[in-house]
mmCIF file with all atom_site columns, C-alpha atoms in Angstrom:
data_model
loop_
_atom_site.group_PDB
_atom_site.id
_atom_site.type_symbol
_atom_site.label_atom_id
_atom_site.label_alt_id
_atom_site.label_comp_id
_atom_site.label_asym_id
_atom_site.label_entity_id
_atom_site.label_seq_id
_atom_site.pdbx_PDB_ins_code
_atom_site.Cartn_x
_atom_site.Cartn_y
_atom_site.Cartn_z
_atom_site.occupancy
_atom_site.B_iso_or_equiv
_atom_site.pdbx_formal_charge
_atom_site.auth_seq_id
_atom_site.auth_comp_id
_atom_site.auth_asym_id
_atom_site.auth_atom_id
_atom_site.pdbx_PDB_model_num
ATOM 1   C CA . UNK X 1 1   ? 0.203  -0.226  0.125  1.00 0.00 ? 6   UNK X CA 1
ATOM 2   C CA . UNK X 1 2   ? 1.235  3.533   -1.097 1.00 0.00 ? 7   UNK X CA 1
ATOM 3   C CA . UNK X 1 3   ? 1.159  6.201   1.228  1.00 0.00 ? 8   UNK X CA 1
ATOM 4   C CA . UNK X 1 4   ? -0.872 10.030  -0.057 1.00 0.00 ? 9   UNK X CA 1
ATOM 5   C CA . UNK X 1 5   ? 2.229  11.222  1.570  1.00 0.00 ? 10  UNK X CA 1
ATOM 6   C CA . UNK X 1 6   ? 4.314  12.401  -0.193 1.00 0.00 ? 11  UNK X CA 1
ATOM 7   C CA . UNK X 1 7   ? 8.612  11.230  1.676  1.00 0.00 ? 12  UNK X CA 1
ATOM 8   C CA . UNK X 1 8   ? 11.733 12.088  1.100  1.00 0.00 ? 13  UNK X CA 1
ATOM 9   C CA . UNK X 1 9   ? 15.235 11.286  3.874  1.00 0.00 ? 14  UNK X CA 1
ATOM 10  C CA . UNK X 1 10  ? 18.681 12.735  4.251  1.00 0.00 ? 15  UNK X CA 1
ATOM 11  C CA . UNK X 1 11  ? 20.976 11.918  6.448  1.00 0.00 ? 16  UNK X CA 1
ATOM 12  C CA . UNK X 1 12  ? 20.498 13.538  10.597 1.00 0.00 ? 17  UNK X CA 1
ATOM 13  C CA . UNK X 1 13  ? 22.357 16.672  10.926 1.00 0.00 ? 18  UNK X CA 1
ATOM 14  C CA . UNK X 1 14  ? 22.327 17.996  14.651 1.00 0.00 ? 19  UNK X CA 1
ATOM 15  C CA . UNK X 1 15  ? 20.420 21.040  12.894 1.00 0.00 ? 20  UNK X CA 1
ATOM 16  C CA . UNK X 1 16  ? 17.842 18.552  13.406 1.00 0.00 ? 21  UNK X CA 1
ATOM 17  C CA . UNK X 1 17  ? 17.596 18.425  16.848 1.00 0.00 ? 22  UNK X CA 1
ATOM 18  C CA . UNK X 1 18  ? 15.511 21.109  17.285 1.00 0.00 ? 23  UNK X CA 1
ATOM 19  C CA . UNK X 1 19  ? 12.848 19.897  15.009 1.00 0.00 ? 24  UNK X CA 1
ATOM 20  C CA . UNK X 1 20  ? 12.470 16.765  17.613 1.00 0.00 ? 25  UNK X CA 1
ATOM 21  C CA . UNK X 1 21  ? 12.585 18.091  21.118 1.00 0.00 ? 26  UNK X CA 1
ATOM 22  C CA . UNK X 1 22  ? 8.415  18.321  21.195 1.00 0.00 ? 27  UNK X CA 1
ATOM 23  C CA . UNK X 1 23  ? 8.760  14.457  19.954 1.00 0.00 ? 28  UNK X CA 1
ATOM 24  C CA . UNK X 1 24  ? 10.814 13.678  22.486 1.00 0.00 ? 29  UNK X CA 1
ATOM 25  C CA . UNK X 1 25  ? 8.956  15.716  25.460 1.00 0.00 ? 30  UNK X CA 1
ATOM 26  C CA . UNK X 1 26  ? 5.762  14.190  24.125 1.00 0.00 ? 31  UNK X CA 1
ATOM 27  C CA . UNK X 1 27  ? 4.470  11.723  27.364 1.00 0.00 ? 32  UNK X CA 1
ATOM 28  C CA . UNK X 1 28  ? 1.948  9.816   24.774 1.00 0.00 ? 33  UNK X CA 1
ATOM 29  C CA . UNK X 1 29  ? 4.526  9.218   22.170 1.00 0.00 ? 34  UNK X CA 1
ATOM 30  C CA . UNK X 1 30  ? 7.463  8.226   24.392 1.00 0.00 ? 35  UNK X CA 1
ATOM 31  C CA . UNK X 1 31  ? 5.245  5.434   26.309 1.00 0.00 ? 36  UNK X CA 1
ATOM 32  C CA . UNK X 1 32  ? 3.822  4.191   22.698 1.00 0.00 ? 37  UNK X CA 1
ATOM 33  C CA . UNK X 1 33  ? 7.690  3.428   21.088 1.00 0.00 ? 38  UNK X CA 1
ATOM 34  C CA . UNK X 1 34  ? 9.555  3.428   24.736 1.00 0.00 ? 39  UNK X CA 1
ATOM 35  C CA . UNK X 1 35  ? 10.035 0.957   27.664 1.00 0.00 ? 40  UNK X CA 1
ATOM 36  C CA . UNK X 1 36  ? 12.631 3.565   29.103 1.00 0.00 ? 41  UNK X CA 1
ATOM 37  C CA . UNK X 1 37  ? 10.218 5.774   31.829 1.00 0.00 ? 42  UNK X CA 1
ATOM 38  C CA . UNK X 1 38  ? 9.899  9.067   30.223 1.00 0.00 ? 43  UNK X CA 1
ATOM 39  C CA . UNK X 1 39  ? 12.555 12.134  31.066 1.00 0.00 ? 44  UNK X CA 1
ATOM 40  C CA . UNK X 1 40  ? 11.592 15.382  29.449 1.00 0.00 ? 45  UNK X CA 1
ATOM 41  C CA . UNK X 1 41  ? 14.880 17.292  28.353 1.00 0.00 ? 46  UNK X CA 1
ATOM 42  C CA . UNK X 1 42  ? 15.481 20.833  27.449 1.00 0.00 ? 47  UNK X CA 1
ATOM 43  C CA . UNK X 1 43  ? 17.076 21.581  23.953 1.00 0.00 ? 48  UNK X CA 1
ATOM 44  C CA . UNK X 1 44  ? 20.987 21.335  25.303 1.00 0.00 ? 49  UNK X CA 1
ATOM 45  C CA . UNK X 1 45  ? 19.997 17.641  26.879 1.00 0.00 ? 50  UNK X CA 1
ATOM 46  C CA . UNK X 1 46  ? 18.572 16.445  23.429 1.00 0.00 ? 51  UNK X CA 1
ATOM 47  C CA . UNK X 1 47  ? 21.567 18.180  20.943 1.00 0.00 ? 52  UNK X CA 1
ATOM 48  C CA . UNK X 1 48  ? 24.120 16.310  23.569 1.00 0.00 ? 53  UNK X CA 1
ATOM 49  C CA . UNK X 1 49  ? 22.350 12.937  23.189 1.00 0.00 ? 54  UNK X CA 1
ATOM 50  C CA . UNK X 1 50  ? 22.384 13.649  19.803 1.00 0.00 ? 55  UNK X CA 1
ATOM 51  C CA . UNK X 1 51  ? 25.762 14.515  19.237 1.00 0.00 ? 56  UNK X CA 1
ATOM 52  C CA . UNK X 1 52  ? 26.773 11.480  20.693 1.00 0.00 ? 57  UNK X CA 1
ATOM 53  C CA . UNK X 1 53  ? 24.250 8.841   17.951 1.00 0.00 ? 58  UNK X CA 1
ATOM 54  C CA . UNK X 1 54  ? 25.072 11.535  15.195 1.00 0.00 ? 59  UNK X CA 1
ATOM 55  C CA . UNK X 1 55  ? 29.229 11.023  16.412 1.00 0.00 ? 60  UNK X CA 1
ATOM 56  C CA . UNK X 1 56  ? 29.068 6.853   15.924 1.00 0.00 ? 61  UNK X CA 1
ATOM 57  C CA . UNK X 1 57  ? 30.636 6.774   12.763 1.00 0.00 ? 62  UNK X CA 1
ATOM 58  C CA . UNK X 1 58  ? 29.227 2.813   12.029 1.00 0.00 ? 63  UNK X CA 1
ATOM 59  C CA . UNK X 1 59  ? 25.390 3.457   13.270 1.00 0.00 ? 64  UNK X CA 1
ATOM 60  C CA . UNK X 1 60  ? 22.673 5.143   10.515 1.00 0.00 ? 65  UNK X CA 1
ATOM 61  C CA . UNK X 1 61  ? 20.339 7.860   11.443 1.00 0.00 ? 66  UNK X CA 1
ATOM 62  C CA . UNK X 1 62  ? 18.313 9.574   8.815  1.00 0.00 ? 67  UNK X CA 1
ATOM 63  C CA . UNK X 1 63  ? 15.567 12.469  8.936  1.00 0.00 ? 68  UNK X CA 1
ATOM 64  C CA . UNK X 1 64  ? 12.226 11.746  7.412  1.00 0.00 ? 69  UNK X CA 1
ATOM 65  C CA . UNK X 1 65  ? 10.728 14.660  5.589  1.00 0.00 ? 70  UNK X CA 1
ATOM 66  C CA . UNK X 1 66  ? 7.506  15.593  3.949  1.00 0.00 ? 71  UNK X CA 1
ATOM 67  C CA . UNK X 1 67  ? 8.546  19.102  1.586  1.00 0.00 ? 72  UNK X CA 1
ATOM 68  C CA . UNK X 1 68  ? 10.581 20.564  4.062  1.00 0.00 ? 73  UNK X CA 1
ATOM 69  C CA . UNK X 1 69  ? 9.111  19.958  7.516  1.00 0.00 ? 74  UNK X CA 1
ATOM 70  C CA . UNK X 1 70  ? 10.927 16.884  9.543  1.00 0.00 ? 75  UNK X CA 1
ATOM 71  C CA . UNK X 1 71  ? 8.127  14.002  10.655 1.00 0.00 ? 76  UNK X CA 1
ATOM 72  C CA . UNK X 1 72  ? 10.056 11.421  11.545 1.00 0.00 ? 77  UNK X CA 1
ATOM 73  C CA . UNK X 1 73  ? 13.345 9.153   12.368 1.00 0.00 ? 78  UNK X CA 1
ATOM 74  C CA . UNK X 1 74  ? 15.403 6.188   11.364 1.00 0.00 ? 79  UNK X CA 1
ATOM 75  C CA . UNK X 1 75  ? 18.256 4.324   13.051 1.00 0.00 ? 80  UNK X CA 1
ATOM 76  C CA . UNK X 1 76  ? 20.005 1.786   11.944 1.00 0.00 ? 81  UNK X CA 1
ATOM 77  C CA . UNK X 1 77  ? 22.665 0.366   13.860 1.00 0.00 ? 82  UNK X CA 1
ATOM 78  C CA . UNK X 1 78  ? 24.934 -2.643  13.724 1.00 0.00 ? 83  UNK X CA 1
ATOM 79  C CA . UNK X 1 79  ? 24.573 -5.432  16.167 1.00 0.00 ? 84  UNK X CA 1
ATOM 80  C CA . UNK X 1 80  ? 28.415 -6.157  16.425 1.00 0.00 ? 85  UNK X CA 1
ATOM 81  C CA . UNK X 1 81  ? 28.920 -9.652  16.180 1.00 0.00 ? 86  UNK X CA 1
ATOM 82  C CA . UNK X 1 82  ? 26.600 -10.316 13.614 1.00 0.00 ? 87  UNK X CA 1
ATOM 83  C CA . UNK X 1 83  ? 25.585 -9.608  10.053 1.00 0.00 ? 88  UNK X CA 1
ATOM 84  C CA . UNK X 1 84  ? 22.146 -8.349  11.546 1.00 0.00 ? 89  UNK X CA 1
ATOM 85  C CA . UNK X 1 85  ? 21.612 -4.298  12.149 1.00 0.00 ? 90  UNK X CA 1
ATOM 86  C CA . UNK X 1 86  ? 18.997 -2.743  14.715 1.00 0.00 ? 91  UNK X CA 1
ATOM 87  C CA . UNK X 1 87  ? 16.181 -0.749  13.450 1.00 0.00 ? 92  UNK X CA 1
ATOM 88  C CA . UNK X 1 88  ? 14.107 1.945   14.991 1.00 0.00 ? 93  UNK X CA 1
ATOM 89  C CA . UNK X 1 89  ? 11.195 4.179   13.502 1.00 0.00 ? 94  UNK X CA 1
ATOM 90  C CA . UNK X 1 90  ? 9.707  6.843   14.568 1.00 0.00 ? 95  UNK X CA 1
ATOM 91  C CA . UNK X 1 91  ? 7.116  9.284   13.535 1.00 0.00 ? 96  UNK X CA 1
ATOM 92  C CA . UNK X 1 92  ? 6.564  12.071  15.164 1.00 0.00 ? 97  UNK X CA 1
ATOM 93  C CA . UNK X 1 93  ? 3.725  13.667  13.836 1.00 0.00 ? 98  UNK X CA 1
ATOM 94  C CA . UNK X 1 94  ? 0.694  11.756  14.913 1.00 0.00 ? 99  UNK X CA 1
ATOM 95  C CA . UNK X 1 95  ? -1.542 13.164  12.664 1.00 0.00 ? 100 UNK X CA 1
ATOM 96  C CA . UNK X 1 96  ? 0.789  10.616  10.462 1.00 0.00 ? 101 UNK X CA 1
ATOM 97  C CA . UNK X 1 97  ? -0.002 7.974   12.484 1.00 0.00 ? 102 UNK X CA 1
ATOM 98  C CA . UNK X 1 98  ? -2.607 4.775   10.650 1.00 0.00 ? 103 UNK X CA 1
ATOM 99  C CA . UNK X 1 99  ? -1.572 5.471   6.666  1.00 0.00 ? 104 UNK X CA 1
ATOM 100 C CA . UNK X 1 100 ? 1.262  3.095   6.222  1.00 0.00 ? 105 UNK X CA 1
ATOM 101 C CA . UNK X 1 101 ? 3.524  5.896   6.393  1.00 0.00 ? 106 UNK X CA 1
ATOM 102 C CA . UNK X 1 102 ? 5.530  3.199   8.571  1.00 0.00 ? 107 UNK X CA 1
ATOM 103 C CA . UNK X 1 103 ? 5.213  0.823   6.718  1.00 0.00 ? 108 UNK X CA 1
ATOM 104 C CA . UNK X 1 104 ? 6.295  2.493   3.336  1.00 0.00 ? 109 UNK X CA 1
ATOM 105 C CA . UNK X 1 105 ? 9.771  3.742   5.296  1.00 0.00 ? 110 UNK X CA 1
ATOM 106 C CA . UNK X 1 106 ? 10.300 0.127   6.775  1.00 0.00 ? 111 UNK X CA 1
ATOM 107 C CA . UNK X 1 107 ? 9.903  -0.840  3.153  1.00 0.00 ? 112 UNK X CA 1
ATOM 108 C CA . UNK X 1 108 ? 12.149 1.103   2.018  1.00 0.00 ? 113 UNK X CA 1
ATOM 109 C CA . UNK X 1 109 ? 15.106 1.094   4.392  1.00 0.00 ? 114 UNK X CA 1
ATOM 110 C CA . UNK X 1 110 ? 15.213 -2.811  4.807  1.00 0.00 ? 115 UNK X CA 1
ATOM 111 C CA . UNK X 1 111 ? 15.704 -2.908  0.764  1.00 0.00 ? 116 UNK X CA 1
ATOM 112 C CA . UNK X 1 112 ? 18.529 -0.768  1.381  1.00 0.00 ? 117 UNK X CA 1
ATOM 113 C CA . UNK X 1 113 ? 19.951 -2.246  4.086  1.00 0.00 ? 118 UNK X CA 1
ATOM 114 C CA . UNK X 1 114 ? 19.727 -5.584  1.920  1.00 0.00 ? 119 UNK X CA 1
ATOM 115 C CA . UNK X 1 115 ? 21.743 -3.701  -0.493 1.00 0.00 ? 120 UNK X CA 1
ATOM 116 C CA . UNK X 1 116 ? 25.147 -4.382  1.743  1.00 0.00 ? 121 UNK X CA 1
ATOM 117 C CA . UNK X 1 117 ? 25.433 -7.786  0.466  1.00 0.00 ? 122 UNK X CA 1
ATOM 118 C CA . UNK X 1 118 ? 27.382 -8.467  4.447  1.00 0.00 ? 123 UNK X CA 1
ATOM 119 C CA . UNK X 1 119 ? 23.819 -7.743  6.332  1.00 0.00 ? 124 UNK X CA 1
ATOM 120 C CA . UNK X 1 120 ? 22.062 -10.700 6.506  1.00 0.00 ? 125 UNK X CA 1
ATOM 121 C CA . UNK X 1 121 ? 19.215 -9.634  8.813  1.00 0.00 ? 126 UNK X CA 1
ATOM 122 C CA . UNK X 1 122 ? 17.306 -6.801  10.570 1.00 0.00 ? 127 UNK X CA 1
ATOM 123 C CA . UNK X 1 123 ? 16.308 -6.448  14.546 1.00 0.00 ? 128 UNK X CA 1
ATOM 124 C CA . UNK X 1 124 ? 14.058 -4.509  16.286 1.00 0.00 ? 129 UNK X CA 1
ATOM 125 C CA . UNK X 1 125 ? 12.113 -4.574  19.652 1.00 0.00 ? 130 UNK X CA 1
ATOM 126 C CA . UNK X 1 126 ? 9.079  -3.253  19.998 1.00 0.00 ? 131 UNK X CA 1
ATOM 127 C CA . UNK X 1 127 ? 7.055  -2.706  22.898 1.00 0.00 ? 132 UNK X CA 1
ATOM 128 C CA . UNK X 1 128 ? 4.163  -5.505  22.657 1.00 0.00 ? 133 UNK X CA 1
ATOM 129 C CA . UNK X 1 129 ? 0.896  -2.991  23.717 1.00 0.00 ? 134 UNK X CA 1
ATOM 130 C CA . UNK X 1 130 ? 2.305  -1.391  20.815 1.00 0.00 ? 135 UNK X CA 1
ATOM 131 C CA . UNK X 1 131 ? -0.306 -3.269  18.053 1.00 0.00 ? 136 UNK X CA 1
ATOM 132 C CA . UNK X 1 132 ? -0.096 -0.648  14.813 1.00 0.00 ? 137 UNK X CA 1
ATOM 133 C CA . UNK X 1 133 ? 3.734  -0.780  15.237 1.00 0.00 ? 138 UNK X CA 1
ATOM 134 C CA . UNK X 1 134 ? 3.289  -4.992  15.108 1.00 0.00 ? 139 UNK X CA 1
ATOM 135 C CA . UNK X 1 135 ? 1.100  -4.609  12.813 1.00 0.00 ? 140 UNK X CA 1
ATOM 136 C CA . UNK X 1 136 ? 4.118  -2.547  10.187 1.00 0.00 ? 141 UNK X CA 1
ATOM 137 C CA . UNK X 1 137 ? 6.423  -4.743  10.971 1.00 0.00 ? 142 UNK X CA 1
ATOM 138 C CA . UNK X 1 138 ? 4.715  -7.816  10.341 1.00 0.00 ? 143 UNK X CA 1
ATOM 139 C CA . UNK X 1 139 ? 3.719  -6.575  6.636  1.00 0.00 ? 144 UNK X CA 1
ATOM 140 C CA . UNK X 1 140 ? 7.299  -5.987  5.791  1.00 0.00 ? 145 UNK X CA 1
ATOM 141 C CA . UNK X 1 141 ? 8.321  -9.557  6.385  1.00 0.00 ? 146 UNK X CA 1
ATOM 142 C CA . UNK X 1 142 ? 9.467  -9.407  10.470 1.00 0.00 ? 147 UNK X CA 1
ATOM 143 C CA . UNK X 1 143 ? 8.615  -12.226 12.156 1.00 0.00 ? 148 UNK X CA 1
ATOM 144 C CA . UNK X 1 144 ? 8.468  -12.970 16.204 1.00 0.00 ? 149 UNK X CA 1
ATOM 145 C CA . UNK X 1 145 ? 11.695 -14.764 17.833 1.00 0.00 ? 150 UNK X CA 1
ATOM 146 C CA . UNK X 1 146 ? 10.469 -13.881 21.493 1.00 0.00 ? 151 UNK X CA 1
ATOM 147 C CA . UNK X 1 147 ? 9.980  -11.525 24.033 1.00 0.00 ? 152 UNK X CA 1
ATOM 148 C CA . UNK X 1 148 ? 11.216 -10.179 27.652 1.00 0.00 ? 153 UNK X CA 1
ATOM 149 C CA . UNK X 1 149 ? 10.740 -7.498  29.976 1.00 0.00 ? 154 UNK X CA 1
ATOM 150 C CA . UNK X 1 150 ? 11.971 -3.548  30.721 1.00 0.00 ? 155 UNK X CA 1
ATOM 151 C CA . UNK X 1 151 ? 11.158 -1.604  33.509 1.00 0.00 ? 156 UNK X CA 1
ATOM 152 C CA . UNK X 1 152 ? 7.808  -3.671  33.805 1.00 0.00 ? 157 UNK X CA 1
ATOM 153 C CA . UNK X 1 153 ? 6.712  -3.846  30.077 1.00 0.00 ? 158 UNK X CA 1
ATOM 154 C CA . UNK X 1 154 ? 6.648  -6.249  27.476 1.00 0.00 ? 159 UNK X CA 1
ATOM 155 C CA . UNK X 1 155 ? 8.604  -5.886  24.351 1.00 0.00 ? 160 UNK X CA 1
ATOM 156 C CA . UNK X 1 156 ? 8.863  -8.430  21.451 1.00 0.00 ? 161 UNK X CA 1
ATOM 157 C CA . UNK X 1 157 ? 11.910 -8.705  19.396 1.00 0.00 ? 162 UNK X CA 1
ATOM 158 C CA . UNK X 1 158 ? 12.025 -9.653  15.585 1.00 0.00 ? 163 UNK X CA 1
ATOM 159 C CA . UNK X 1 159 ? 13.644 -10.012 12.722 1.00 0.00 ? 164 UNK X CA 1
ATOM 160 C CA . UNK X 1 160 ? 13.605 -10.104 8.719  1.00 0.00 ? 165 UNK X CA 1
ATOM 161 C CA . UNK X 1 161 ? 16.118 -11.529 6.920  1.00 0.00 ? 166 UNK X CA 1
ATOM 162 C CA . UNK X 1 162 ? 16.937 -11.140 3.351  1.00 0.00 ? 167 UNK X CA 1
ATOM 163 C CA . UNK X 1 163 ? 14.836 -13.950 2.254  1.00 0.00 ? 168 UNK X CA 1
ATOM 164 C CA . UNK X 1 164 ? 12.039 -13.130 4.693  1.00 0.00 ? 169 UNK X CA 1
ATOM 165 C CA . UNK X 1 165 ? 11.462 -10.377 1.798  1.00 0.00 ? 170 UNK X CA 1
ATOM 166 C CA . UNK X 1 166 ? 10.533 -11.199 -2.265 1.00 0.00 ? 171 UNK X CA 1
ATOM 167 C CA . UNK X 1 167 ? 12.236 -7.773  -2.490 1.00 0.00 ? 172 UNK X CA 1
ATOM 168 C CA . UNK X 1 168 ? 15.314 -8.231  -1.013 1.00 0.00 ? 173 UNK X CA 1
ATOM 169 C CA . UNK X 1 169 ? 15.666 -11.473 -2.777 1.00 0.00 ? 174 UNK X CA 1
ATOM 170 C CA . UNK X 1 170 ? 17.721 -10.950 -6.108 1.00 0.00 ? 175 UNK X CA 1
ATOM 171 C CA . UNK X 1 171 ? 20.426 -8.809  -3.895 1.00 0.00 ? 176 UNK X CA 1
#
């Protein structure tokens, strides 16, 4: 399903951080995506946090844009000692939720990740109660691996391999 939302992406930059502040300080968005206790950020704290993240050379973070507006972000982090990367996506603009955007972005990111012949799987964790995200991931080929409890929240582990997705098999 293609969305009616036109979007592009580019590498995240420190200049994007002020646009993230409202998302990180939104308790509802935090609870949807995270098992960690909610913590509000000042702009300086969030900038320092992202300065550290963007300084990790093998980690890739992307800003998702609709026109010139930042609407989300994606993270792809290598898992040390494996041929896997850990995936995360956040659509920060709640008016864009449940419109297929997360699925479209996730498929594109998986496709590009599997262009690297050394990557065999993409891994993620998601809150068990985040049914919208789980449905998105299942549509993109992710399969349930197991679960664990973090801070009293049940988290699911999911993974997709190159062989699980038809659009990546040709690579």
